[in-house]
Short mmCIF file of C-alpha atoms in Angstrom, two decimals:
data_model
loop_
_atom_site.label_atom_id
_atom_site.label_comp_id
_atom_site.label_asym_id
_atom_site.label_seq_id
_atom_site.Cartn_x
_atom_site.Cartn_y
_atom_site.Cartn_z
CA UNK S 967 1.55 60.95 34.60
CA UNK S 968 3.70 60.40 37.68
CA UNK S 969 1.10 57.91 38.82
CA UNK S 970 1.81 55.75 35.77
CA UNK S 971 5.57 56.18 36.05
CA UNK S 972 5.29 54.89 39.62
CA UNK S 973 3.42 51.85 38.29
CA UNK S 974 6.11 51.42 35.67
CA UNK S 975 8.86 51.43 38.31
CA UNK S 976 6.90 48.96 40.43
CA UNK S 977 6.57 46.75 37.35
CA UNK S 978 10.34 46.88 36.88
CA UNK S 979 11.00 46.08 40.56
CA UNK S 980 8.62 43.10 40.37
CA UNK S 981 10.02 41.84 37.08
CA UNK S 982 12.95 40.15 38.83
CA UNK S 983 10.32 37.90 40.44
CA UNK S 984 8.67 37.43 37.04
CA UNK S 985 12.04 36.22 35.67
CA UNK S 986 12.22 33.80 38.60
CA UNK S 987 8.76 32.44 37.88
CA UNK S 988 9.66 32.21 34.20
CA UNK S 989 12.46 29.83 35.25
CA UNK S 990 10.40 27.73 37.71
CA UNK S 991 7.59 27.40 35.15
CA UNK S 992 10.15 26.25 32.56
CA UNK S 993 11.33 23.55 34.95
CA UNK S 994 8.09 22.35 36.54
CA UNK S 995 5.33 23.81 34.42
CA UNK S 996 3.56 24.68 37.66
CA UNK S 997 3.59 27.88 39.72
CA UNK S 998 6.07 27.95 42.60
CA UNK S 999 4.12 29.17 45.63
CA UNK S 1000 7.34 29.58 47.65
CA UNK S 1001 7.39 32.95 45.87
CA UNK S 1002 4.99 34.54 48.40
CA UNK S 1003 7.40 33.71 51.22
CA UNK S 1004 10.72 34.37 49.52
CA UNK S 1005 9.53 37.75 48.23
CA UNK S 1006 8.72 38.87 51.78
CA UNK S 1007 11.96 37.25 52.98
CA UNK S 1008 13.93 39.51 50.64
CA UNK S 1009 12.07 42.58 51.89
CA UNK S 1010 12.42 41.58 55.54
CA UNK S 1011 16.18 41.05 55.31
CA UNK S 1012 16.50 44.35 53.48
CA UNK S 1013 14.58 46.20 56.21
CA UNK S 1014 16.54 44.69 59.07
CA UNK S 1015 19.96 45.24 57.49
CA UNK S 1016 19.17 48.76 56.24
CA UNK S 1017 18.01 49.70 59.73
CA UNK S 1018 21.31 48.29 61.03
CA UNK S 1019 23.01 50.77 58.64
CA UNK S 1020 24.29 48.24 56.15
CA UNK S 1021 25.17 49.53 52.71
CA UNK S 1022 22.28 48.81 50.30
CA UNK S 1023 24.57 47.09 47.77
CA UNK S 1024 26.14 44.86 50.43
CA UNK S 1025 22.67 43.53 51.28
CA UNK S 1026 22.16 42.06 47.80
CA UNK S 1027 24.27 38.88 48.29
CA UNK S 1028 22.50 38.18 51.60
CA UNK S 1029 19.08 38.55 49.95
CA UNK S 1030 20.11 36.30 47.05
CA UNK S 1031 21.44 33.61 49.39
CA UNK S 1032 18.32 33.67 51.57
CA UNK S 1033 16.04 33.36 48.52
CA UNK S 1034 18.18 30.53 47.17
CA UNK S 1035 17.91 28.71 50.49
CA UNK S 1036 14.11 28.97 50.45
CA UNK S 1037 13.99 27.66 46.87
CA UNK S 1038 16.37 24.81 47.65
CA UNK S 1039 14.19 23.79 50.57
CA UNK S 1040 11.14 23.55 48.32
CA UNK S 1041 13.23 21.67 45.76
CA UNK S 1042 14.53 19.19 48.30
CA UNK S 1043 11.08 18.56 49.78
CA UNK S 1044 9.74 18.04 46.28
CA UNK S 1045 12.49 15.80 44.85
CA UNK S 1046 13.91 13.94 47.83
CA UNK S 1047 10.72 13.50 49.85
CA UNK S 1048 8.64 13.07 46.66
CA UNK S 1049 6.01 15.61 47.61
CA UNK S 1050 3.98 17.43 44.95
CA UNK S 1051 5.85 20.62 43.99
CA UNK S 1052 2.75 22.73 44.60
CA UNK S 1053 2.37 21.39 48.14
CA UNK S 1054 6.13 21.66 48.81
CA UNK S 1055 5.91 25.34 47.89
CA UNK S 1056 2.90 25.93 50.12
CA UNK S 1057 4.67 24.25 53.05
CA UNK S 1058 7.82 26.35 52.69
CA UNK S 1059 5.80 29.55 52.17
CA UNK S 1060 3.80 28.88 55.34
CA UNK S 1061 6.91 28.16 57.36
CA UNK S 1062 8.61 31.27 56.02
CA UNK S 1063 5.83 33.47 57.42
CA UNK S 1064 6.98 32.71 60.97
CA UNK S 1065 10.63 33.06 60.03
CA UNK S 1066 9.97 36.41 58.36
CA UNK S 1067 8.03 37.65 61.38
CA UNK S 1068 10.84 36.54 63.71
CA UNK S 1069 13.52 38.29 61.65
CA UNK S 1070 11.49 41.48 61.26
CA UNK S 1071 10.44 41.53 64.93
CA UNK S 1072 7.13 43.26 64.19
CA UNK S 1073 4.66 43.33 61.37
CA UNK S 1074 5.70 46.60 59.73
CA UNK S 1075 9.01 48.49 59.51
CA UNK S 1076 9.17 51.92 57.82
CA UNK S 1077 12.33 52.69 55.82
CA UNK S 1078 12.02 56.44 55.36
CA UNK S 1079 15.02 57.36 57.48
CA UNK S 1080 17.54 54.95 55.97
CA UNK S 1081 19.87 55.25 52.99
CA UNK S 1082 18.29 52.99 50.36
CA UNK S 1083 19.66 51.89 46.99
CA UNK S 1084 17.36 54.49 45.42
CA UNK S 1085 18.61 57.38 47.52
CA UNK S 1086 22.26 56.46 47.00
CA UNK S 1087 22.39 57.45 43.30
CA UNK S 1088 21.56 60.75 41.60
CA UNK S 1089 21.09 60.58 37.84
CA UNK S 1090 18.39 63.28 37.80
CA UNK S 1091 17.09 65.96 40.12
CA UNK S 1092 13.55 64.57 40.13
CA UNK S 1093 13.48 61.45 42.30
CA UNK S 1094 10.89 59.71 40.14
CA UNK S 1095 13.18 59.70 37.08
CA UNK S 1096 16.08 58.77 39.31
CA UNK S 1097 14.15 55.74 40.55
CA UNK S 1098 13.07 54.83 37.05
CA UNK S 1099 16.62 54.91 35.68
CA UNK S 1100 18.03 52.94 38.58
CA UNK S 1101 15.39 50.20 38.49
CA UNK S 1102 15.70 49.96 34.70
CA UNK S 1103 19.50 49.57 34.83
CA UNK S 1104 19.23 47.14 37.71
CA UNK S 1105 16.68 44.89 35.99
CA UNK S 1106 18.46 45.02 32.63
CA UNK S 1107 21.67 43.79 34.22
CA UNK S 1108 19.77 41.02 36.02
CA UNK S 1109 18.12 39.99 32.73
CA UNK S 1110 21.51 40.02 31.02
CA UNK S 1111 23.05 37.74 33.66
CA UNK S 1112 20.06 35.35 33.73
CA UNK S 1113 20.02 35.27 29.93
CA UNK S 1114 23.72 34.46 29.86
CA UNK S 1115 23.31 31.60 32.34
CA UNK S 1116 20.38 30.14 30.38
CA UNK S 1117 22.46 30.14 27.20
CA UNK S 1118 25.37 28.22 28.73
CA UNK S 1119 25.63 24.44 28.57
CA UNK S 1120 24.30 24.35 32.12
CA UNK S 1121 21.38 26.59 31.15
CA UNK S 1122 20.46 24.45 28.15
CA UNK S 1123 20.46 21.40 30.42
CA UNK S 1124 18.19 23.22 32.87
CA UNK S 1125 15.72 24.27 30.19
CA UNK S 1126 15.68 20.75 28.74
CA UNK S 1127 14.85 19.25 32.16
CA UNK S 1128 11.45 20.93 32.01
CA UNK S 1129 10.87 20.07 28.39
CA UNK S 1130 11.74 16.34 28.34
CA UNK S 1131 12.75 14.53 31.53
CA UNK S 1132 13.32 11.21 29.74
CA UNK S 1133 15.73 12.88 27.35
CA UNK S 1134 17.75 14.68 30.00
CA UNK S 1135 18.13 11.49 32.07
CA UNK S 1136 19.46 9.71 29.00
CA UNK S 1137 21.85 12.61 28.40
CA UNK S 1138 23.54 12.39 31.79
CA UNK S 1139 21.56 15.08 33.62
CA UNK S 1140 20.49 14.65 37.23
CA UNK S 1141 16.95 16.01 36.96
CA UNK S 1142 16.42 16.29 40.71
CA UNK S 1143 19.58 18.30 41.22
CA UNK S 1144 18.62 20.51 38.31
CA UNK S 1145 15.19 21.19 39.84
CA UNK S 1146 16.73 22.15 43.18
CA UNK S 1147 19.21 24.53 41.54
CA UNK S 1148 16.50 25.95 39.28
CA UNK S 1149 14.19 26.68 42.21
CA UNK S 1150 17.09 28.22 44.13
CA UNK S 1151 17.81 30.62 41.27
CA UNK S 1152 14.11 31.42 40.83
CA UNK S 1153 13.62 32.29 44.49
CA UNK S 1154 16.84 34.33 44.61
CA UNK S 1155 15.36 36.48 41.86
CA UNK S 1156 12.07 36.69 43.76
CA UNK S 1157 13.83 37.78 46.96
CA UNK S 1158 15.58 40.44 44.90
CA UNK S 1159 12.16 41.86 43.97
CA UNK S 1160 11.36 42.04 47.69
CA UNK S 1161 14.64 43.92 48.16
CA UNK S 1162 13.76 46.46 45.46
CA UNK S 1163 10.09 46.95 46.34
CA UNK S 1164 10.77 47.44 50.07
CA UNK S 1165 13.17 50.26 49.26
CA UNK S 1166 10.97 51.74 46.57
CA UNK S 1167 7.85 51.92 48.75
CA UNK S 1168 9.93 52.77 51.86
CA UNK S 1169 8.56 50.05 54.12
CA UNK S 1170 8.48 46.32 54.67
CA UNK S 1171 5.24 44.68 55.72
CA UNK S 1172 4.91 41.07 56.81
CA UNK S 1173 1.86 40.67 54.55
CA UNK S 1174 3.33 42.24 51.42
CA UNK S 1175 3.92 38.86 49.81
CA UNK S 1176 0.39 37.54 50.05
CA UNK S 1177 -0.76 36.59 46.57
CA UNK S 1178 2.32 38.09 44.91
CA UNK S 1179 2.86 34.83 43.03
CA UNK S 1180 -0.29 35.63 41.05
CA UNK S 1181 1.25 38.91 39.94
CA UNK S 1182 4.39 37.11 38.80
CA UNK S 1183 2.37 34.42 37.11
CA UNK S 1184 0.25 36.97 35.29
CA UNK S 1185 3.38 38.78 34.11
CA UNK S 1186 4.89 35.54 32.79
CA UNK S 1187 1.63 34.59 31.07
CA UNK S 1188 1.49 37.97 29.31
CA UNK S 1189 5.15 37.56 28.42
CA UNK S 1190 4.65 34.02 27.09
CA UNK S 1191 1.66 35.09 25.01
CA UNK S 1192 3.79 37.81 23.41
CA UNK S 1193 6.72 35.38 22.95
CA UNK S 1194 4.40 33.01 21.06
CA UNK S 1195 2.76 35.80 19.10
CA UNK S 1196 6.05 37.26 17.92
CA UNK S 1197 7.77 33.81 17.74
CA UNK S 1198 10.71 35.02 19.83
CA UNK S 1199 13.43 32.37 20.05
CA UNK S 1200 16.30 34.41 21.52
CA UNK S 1201 16.53 33.85 25.28
CA UNK S 1202 17.49 37.45 26.00
CA UNK S 1203 14.49 38.78 24.08
CA UNK S 1204 12.24 36.28 25.85
CA UNK S 1205 13.41 37.61 29.22
CA UNK S 1206 12.90 41.21 28.08
CA UNK S 1207 9.38 40.28 26.99
CA UNK S 1208 8.66 38.84 30.45
CA UNK S 1209 9.88 42.13 31.97
CA UNK S 1210 7.51 43.89 29.56
CA UNK S 1211 4.73 41.60 30.82
CA UNK S 1212 5.44 42.63 34.40
CA UNK S 1213 5.30 46.34 33.51
CA UNK S 1214 2.11 45.90 31.50
CA UNK S 1215 0.54 44.09 34.44
CA UNK S 1216 1.24 46.97 36.82
CA UNK S 1217 0.01 49.53 34.29
CA UNK S 1218 -3.31 47.70 33.97
CA UNK S 1219 -3.68 47.64 37.76
CA UNK S 1220 -2.83 51.36 37.93
CA UNK S 1221 -5.44 52.03 35.29
CA UNK S 1222 -8.16 50.19 37.22
CA UNK S 1223 -7.29 52.20 40.34
CA UNK S 1224 -7.35 55.46 38.38
CA UNK S 1225 -10.89 54.84 37.16
CA UNK S 1226 -11.99 54.69 40.77
CA UNK S 1227 -11.89 51.03 41.77
CA UNK S 1228 -11.72 50.60 45.57
CA UNK S 1229 -8.08 49.71 46.52
CA UNK S 1230 -9.49 46.97 48.78
CA UNK S 1231 -10.64 45.28 45.59
CA UNK S 1232 -7.11 45.24 44.15
CA UNK S 1233 -6.42 41.54 44.85
CA UNK S 1234 -9.77 40.59 43.33
CA UNK S 1235 -8.98 42.70 40.27
CA UNK S 1236 -5.53 41.05 40.06
CA UNK S 1237 -6.97 37.54 40.26
CA UNK S 1238 -9.68 38.32 37.69
CA UNK S 1239 -7.13 39.88 35.38
CA UNK S 1240 -4.90 36.78 35.52
CA UNK S 1241 -7.93 34.56 34.91
CA UNK S 1242 -8.70 36.69 31.88
CA UNK S 1243 -5.15 36.34 30.54
CA UNK S 1244 -5.39 32.56 30.93
CA UNK S 1245 -8.76 32.13 29.23
CA UNK S 1246 -8.44 34.56 26.31
CA UNK S 1247 -6.03 32.36 24.29
CA UNK S 1248 -8.30 29.34 24.95
CA UNK S 1249 -11.42 31.15 23.73
CA UNK S 1250 -9.65 31.90 20.45
CA UNK S 1251 -8.94 28.21 19.81
CA UNK S 1252 -12.65 27.38 19.61
CA UNK S 1253 -13.23 29.67 16.61
CA UNK Q 912 30.68 -5.26 26.36
CA UNK Q 913 27.34 -5.91 28.03
CA UNK Q 914 26.83 -8.80 30.41
CA UNK Q 915 23.58 -9.65 32.17
CA UNK Q 916 23.94 -12.22 34.97
CA UNK Q 917 20.79 -13.94 36.25
CA UNK Q 918 18.60 -10.85 35.96
CA UNK Q 919 15.14 -11.04 37.50
CA UNK Q 920 12.64 -8.25 37.80
CA UNK Q 921 9.43 -8.39 39.80
CA UNK Q 922 6.93 -5.54 39.76
CA UNK Q 923 4.51 -4.96 42.69
CA UNK Q 924 6.18 -7.64 44.79
CA UNK Q 925 3.90 -9.21 47.39
CA UNK Q 926 0.72 -7.63 46.01
CA UNK Q 927 -2.12 -9.29 44.12
CA UNK Q 928 -0.93 -7.69 40.88
CA UNK Q 929 2.61 -9.05 41.22
CA UNK Q 930 4.28 -9.53 37.84
CA UNK Q 931 7.55 -11.32 37.14
CA UNK Q 932 8.71 -9.37 34.09
CA UNK Q 933 12.10 -11.08 33.81
CA UNK Q 934 13.02 -14.51 35.12
CA UNK Q 935 16.71 -15.31 35.52
CA UNK Q 936 17.88 -13.87 32.20
CA UNK Q 937 21.56 -14.14 31.35
CA UNK Q 938 22.97 -12.62 28.20
CA UNK Q 939 26.41 -11.60 26.94
CA UNK Q 940 27.03 -9.17 24.10
CA UNK Q 941 30.45 -8.70 22.51
CA UNK Q 942 31.66 -5.35 21.28
CA UNK Q 943 30.01 -4.38 17.98
CA UNK Q 944 27.28 -6.95 18.35
CA UNK Q 945 23.94 -5.81 16.99
CA UNK Q 946 21.25 -7.68 18.89
CA UNK Q 947 17.64 -7.71 17.73
CA UNK Q 948 15.01 -8.56 20.33
CA UNK Q 949 11.54 -9.72 19.29
CA UNK Q 950 8.68 -11.03 21.39
CA UNK Q 951 5.01 -10.40 22.06
CA UNK Q 952 3.72 -7.64 24.34
CA UNK Q 953 4.56 -8.28 27.97
CA UNK Q 954 7.39 -10.68 27.17
CA UNK Q 955 9.92 -8.47 28.99
CA UNK Q 956 11.72 -6.81 26.05
CA UNK Q 957 11.36 -3.23 27.25
CA UNK Q 958 12.10 -4.17 30.86
CA UNK Q 959 15.31 -5.79 29.65
CA UNK Q 960 16.32 -2.61 27.85
CA UNK Q 961 15.34 -0.43 30.82
CA UNK Q 962 17.49 -2.53 33.13
CA UNK Q 963 20.49 -2.12 30.85
CA UNK Q 964 19.87 1.64 30.58
CA UNK Q 965 19.24 2.02 34.31
CA UNK Q 966 15.69 3.35 33.97
CA UNK Q 967 14.70 0.33 36.11
CA UNK Q 968 16.85 -1.49 38.63
CA UNK Q 969 16.78 -5.29 38.61
CA UNK Q 970 15.30 -7.20 41.57
CA UNK Q 971 18.28 -9.55 41.48
CA UNK Q 972 21.25 -10.24 39.23
CA UNK Q 973 24.06 -8.12 37.86
CA UNK Q 974 24.49 -5.74 34.94
CA UNK Q 975 28.08 -5.39 33.77
CA UNK Q 976 29.08 -2.82 31.17
CA UNK Q 977 32.68 -2.65 29.91
CA UNK Q 978 33.77 -4.74 32.88
CA UNK Q 979 32.17 -2.43 35.48
CA UNK Q 980 29.29 -3.55 37.68
CA UNK Q 981 26.62 -0.89 37.06
CA UNK Q 982 23.68 -2.79 38.61
CA UNK Q 983 22.87 0.01 41.09
CA UNK Q 984 24.03 2.98 39.00
CA UNK Q 985 21.42 5.65 38.15
CA UNK Q 986 20.37 6.09 34.53
CA UNK Q 987 21.94 9.54 34.15
CA UNK Q 988 25.30 8.10 35.25
CA UNK Q 989 25.16 5.18 32.80
CA UNK Q 990 24.82 7.71 30.00
CA UNK Q 991 28.63 7.69 30.01
CA UNK Q 992 28.42 4.60 27.77
CA UNK Q 993 24.83 4.47 26.60
CA UNK Q 994 22.80 6.51 24.14
CA UNK Q 995 19.07 5.82 23.74
CA UNK Q 996 16.42 6.25 21.10
CA UNK Q 997 12.89 5.93 22.46
CA UNK Q 998 9.71 4.58 20.90
CA UNK Q 999 8.06 7.98 21.29
CA UNK Q 1000 9.94 10.55 19.18
CA UNK Q 1001 8.98 13.20 21.76
CA UNK Q 1002 10.93 11.41 24.52
CA UNK Q 1003 14.35 11.70 22.94
CA UNK Q 1004 14.32 15.41 22.20
CA UNK Q 1005 13.25 18.58 24.04
CA UNK Q 1006 10.38 20.27 22.16
CA UNK Q 1007 10.88 23.75 23.59
CA UNK Q 1008 14.56 23.89 22.71
CA UNK Q 1009 16.02 24.62 19.29
CA UNK Q 1010 17.59 21.87 17.17
CA UNK Q 1011 20.98 23.41 17.94
CA UNK Q 1012 20.39 23.40 21.74
CA UNK Q 1013 19.31 19.76 21.56
CA UNK Q 1014 22.49 18.84 19.71
CA UNK Q 1015 24.60 20.82 22.16
CA UNK Q 1016 23.21 18.78 25.06
CA UNK Q 1017 23.83 15.57 23.16
CA UNK Q 1018 27.41 16.65 22.47
CA UNK Q 1019 28.11 16.97 26.21
CA UNK Q 1020 26.24 13.81 27.23
CA UNK Q 1021 29.22 12.24 28.98
CA UNK Q 1022 30.67 15.42 30.52
CA UNK Q 1023 29.72 18.09 33.04
CA UNK Q 1024 27.28 20.77 31.94
CA UNK Q 1025 29.34 23.87 32.66
CA UNK Q 1026 28.58 27.56 32.93
CA UNK Q 1027 30.17 28.32 29.58
CA UNK Q 1028 28.57 29.08 26.24
CA UNK Q 1029 29.39 26.05 24.14
CA UNK Q 1030 27.53 26.94 20.97
CA UNK Q 1031 29.95 28.75 18.67
CA UNK Q 1032 30.41 28.88 14.91
CA UNK Q 1033 32.51 25.75 14.67
CA UNK Q 1034 29.97 23.77 16.72
CA UNK Q 1035 27.18 25.12 14.52
CA UNK Q 1036 29.09 24.01 11.43
CA UNK Q 1037 29.67 20.55 12.89
CA UNK Q 1038 25.93 20.11 13.57
CA UNK Q 1039 25.05 21.49 10.15
CA UNK Q 1040 27.31 19.00 8.38
CA UNK Q 1041 25.95 16.14 10.42
CA UNK Q 1042 22.32 17.01 9.79
CA UNK Q 1043 22.98 17.55 6.09
CA UNK Q 1044 23.77 13.82 5.79
CA UNK Q 1045 20.08 13.09 6.43
CA UNK Q 1046 19.05 14.97 3.30
CA UNK Q 1047 15.93 16.34 5.00
CA UNK Q 1048 16.83 20.00 4.50
CA UNK Q 1049 16.95 20.59 8.26
CA UNK Q 1050 20.55 21.87 8.23
CA UNK Q 1051 19.35 25.44 7.64
CA UNK Q 1052 16.73 25.38 10.39
CA UNK Q 1053 19.00 24.97 13.41
CA UNK Q 1054 17.26 27.71 15.41
CA UNK Q 1055 13.83 26.14 14.93
CA UNK Q 1056 12.25 24.61 18.06
CA UNK Q 1057 12.34 20.79 17.99
CA UNK Q 1058 8.58 20.78 18.66
CA UNK Q 1059 7.85 22.12 15.17
CA UNK Q 1060 9.30 19.03 13.46
CA UNK Q 1061 7.55 15.80 12.48
CA UNK Q 1062 7.99 12.56 14.42
CA UNK Q 1063 10.17 11.08 11.67
CA UNK Q 1064 12.43 14.14 11.57
CA UNK Q 1065 12.77 14.14 15.35
CA UNK Q 1066 13.59 10.45 15.46
CA UNK Q 1067 16.25 10.90 12.77
CA UNK Q 1068 17.78 13.78 14.72
CA UNK Q 1069 17.68 11.73 17.94
CA UNK Q 1070 19.73 9.09 16.16
CA UNK Q 1071 22.31 11.62 15.02
CA UNK Q 1072 22.38 13.12 18.52
CA UNK Q 1073 23.25 9.71 19.95
CA UNK Q 1074 26.68 9.81 18.27
CA UNK Q 1075 27.47 13.47 19.02
CA UNK Q 1076 29.46 12.39 22.06
CA UNK Q 1077 31.59 9.32 22.72
CA UNK Q 1078 29.13 6.40 22.53
CA UNK Q 1079 29.70 2.69 22.93
CA UNK Q 1080 26.19 1.32 23.29
CA UNK Q 1081 23.09 2.31 21.37
CA UNK Q 1082 19.69 1.19 22.68
CA UNK Q 1083 16.82 1.39 20.19
CA UNK Q 1084 13.40 0.80 21.74
CA UNK Q 1085 10.96 0.31 18.85
CA UNK Q 1086 12.31 3.45 17.21
CA UNK Q 1087 10.05 3.14 14.16
CA UNK Q 1088 6.81 2.08 15.87
CA UNK Q 1089 5.27 5.56 15.66
CA UNK Q 1090 6.42 6.31 12.12
CA UNK Q 1091 5.08 5.86 8.58
CA UNK Q 1092 6.79 3.13 6.49
CA UNK Q 1093 8.99 5.54 4.54
CA UNK Q 1094 10.28 7.41 7.61
CA UNK Q 1095 10.73 4.05 9.32
CA UNK Q 1096 13.05 2.77 6.61
CA UNK Q 1097 15.06 6.03 6.62
CA UNK Q 1098 15.48 5.68 10.40
CA UNK Q 1099 16.59 2.06 10.20
CA UNK Q 1100 19.07 2.76 7.42
CA UNK Q 1101 20.49 5.72 9.33
CA UNK Q 1102 20.77 3.63 12.49
CA UNK Q 1103 22.47 0.83 10.58
CA UNK Q 1104 25.08 3.10 9.00
CA UNK Q 1105 25.79 4.91 12.31
CA UNK Q 1106 26.27 1.59 14.09
CA UNK Q 1107 28.75 0.51 11.40
CA UNK Q 1108 30.54 3.86 11.20
CA UNK Q 1109 30.97 4.34 14.97
CA UNK Q 1110 31.48 0.61 15.70
CA UNK Q 1111 28.67 0.60 18.26
CA UNK Q 1112 27.26 -2.25 20.27
CA UNK Q 1113 23.53 -2.02 19.63
CA UNK Q 1114 20.26 -3.50 20.82
CA UNK Q 1115 17.09 -3.08 18.78
CA UNK Q 1116 13.66 -3.95 20.12
CA UNK Q 1117 11.10 -4.30 17.38
CA UNK Q 1118 7.66 -5.68 16.57
CA UNK Q 1119 8.45 -5.32 12.90
CA UNK Q 1120 9.69 -8.78 11.93
CA UNK Q 1121 10.94 -7.52 8.59
CA UNK Q 1122 13.26 -5.10 10.39
CA UNK Q 1123 14.24 -7.85 12.78
CA UNK Q 1124 15.09 -10.12 9.89
CA UNK Q 1125 16.98 -7.50 7.87
CA UNK Q 1126 19.20 -5.98 10.58
CA UNK Q 1127 21.55 -7.24 13.25
CA UNK Q 1128 23.95 -10.15 13.73
CA UNK Q 1129 22.09 -11.83 16.56
CA UNK Q 1130 18.43 -12.39 17.29
CA UNK Q 1131 16.61 -13.38 20.45
CA UNK Q 1132 12.96 -14.03 21.00
CA UNK Q 1133 11.60 -13.29 24.46
CA UNK Q 1134 8.58 -14.95 25.97
CA UNK Q 1135 7.12 -14.60 29.47
CA UNK Q 1136 10.27 -13.03 30.89
CA UNK Q 1137 12.70 -15.56 29.43
CA UNK Q 1138 14.88 -15.89 26.35
CA UNK Q 1139 13.00 -18.45 24.26
CA UNK Q 1140 15.23 -18.49 21.16
CA UNK Q 1141 18.79 -17.22 20.68
CA UNK Q 1142 20.20 -17.19 17.14
CA UNK Q 1143 23.83 -16.34 16.38
CA UNK Q 1144 25.02 -14.58 13.22
CA UNK Q 1145 25.07 -17.59 10.93
CA UNK Q 1146 21.80 -19.00 12.27
CA UNK Q 1147 20.19 -15.59 11.81
CA UNK Q 1148 21.48 -15.35 8.24
CA UNK Q 1149 19.88 -18.63 7.23
CA UNK Q 1150 16.62 -17.80 9.00
CA UNK Q 1151 13.61 -17.46 6.72
CA UNK Q 1152 11.00 -14.72 7.30
CA UNK Q 1153 8.27 -17.34 7.16
CA UNK Q 1154 9.89 -19.19 10.03
CA UNK Q 1155 9.91 -16.05 12.16
CA UNK Q 1156 6.20 -15.46 11.56
CA UNK Q 1157 5.52 -19.01 12.72
CA UNK Q 1158 7.19 -18.26 16.09
CA UNK Q 1159 4.26 -16.03 16.88
CA UNK Q 1160 1.49 -18.45 15.93
#
């Protein structure tokens, strides 16, 4: 049971990234590969500042700003230098690897001895329920804030940019600026996942971000399938559904591990699972 | 209101596929003029409209709107004066957003998009009343995504959206080309009454000569990047349909 609760918490921690990818997909309709780098960036900054005895809450603005910077960079390369968004993301992700390694100083930093955001609150005696409550409250407040922003005039303009570029130009919206801001927000949210996961698993590893974008993508795809299925139009419910997608994703991975799949195969399982999510709705159409 | 001074536009300059889309076109529109532009494919009609809207920049010449030189101004900045209806009904509205969200964006076309929630009950009521004038029964479906509507419905809503915010110029680029005859006539009647009601300066591009004959107070025919014929209000009034058909033979 605890095994599945751990997966559930991990799903919650990663759902901030899923919300980020939900935004970048809405703007570009393509996956933002910067994610791999900005996720690790969040974890790296968290490790370094926690080790320097920063308060866990005080680290959050730094993590958000760093993620935003990474996203803006991808956005600027894409819009100003007119480079394919996919390639722009790959470039920034690759560059971030060196930056992350420089900040972290070595490839792995354990965080067992430091006061993390999880060890700073005590709702329950059992740490697993403590962690669950904290991550749930944390993610719900993030979803609330993101939902609010997306419902404002600015948020409507941002969502429209992805839906119809010709319309938004005619309605006085600077599409390029919107893309840069959108990617900044998306990668802030991704970095926040790095912040949470590093503290939850008690270490930061330079390679923890490899392929993480696939996890986020899979979560969003599950979420979008459910959004379509239930015809959800409310933004807040859409975001909650994406969070549900992230949790479901981790539960499926936990299940495959529990039936004895070699952990080395986990990335292969992840990729196959995402492929499955993508093709199932297409198979149905041919009926 | 709109002044074009010696506008030329060359695509692919210096290459084998160089095209001169507009050749030294000058045109002046007074406030509340309703100009109809006809001409065969490739005559430069759409390029002319794009240069006024800012979707394309001219190779040479000046575009002056309300006395301001906007020749180098980006399209999203010219939206201060200009509202557009596109040939493709999908271009003027955002499919993934609800009808209400689309109208909200249109209502803040000329202002900053702020971090405040602008959709409240009074805004909802305003949109509802506006949409009710179409008589399409869409006023009770404000939460429905735009993508679920038909092309005719979307085009009608795009027209209404164009007057949600302060508008001086309305550009209609073959707005009925993708529609069935009945939807087309609804669209043209709606456009006509909005132009009258809001005292707009309007430009309509059309291949439908009947529309071109019926609407507007000025008519130009474009050919090979130039204005071939230019008819003022009284000349247009006395123009026979048959005569117009002969222009194209």
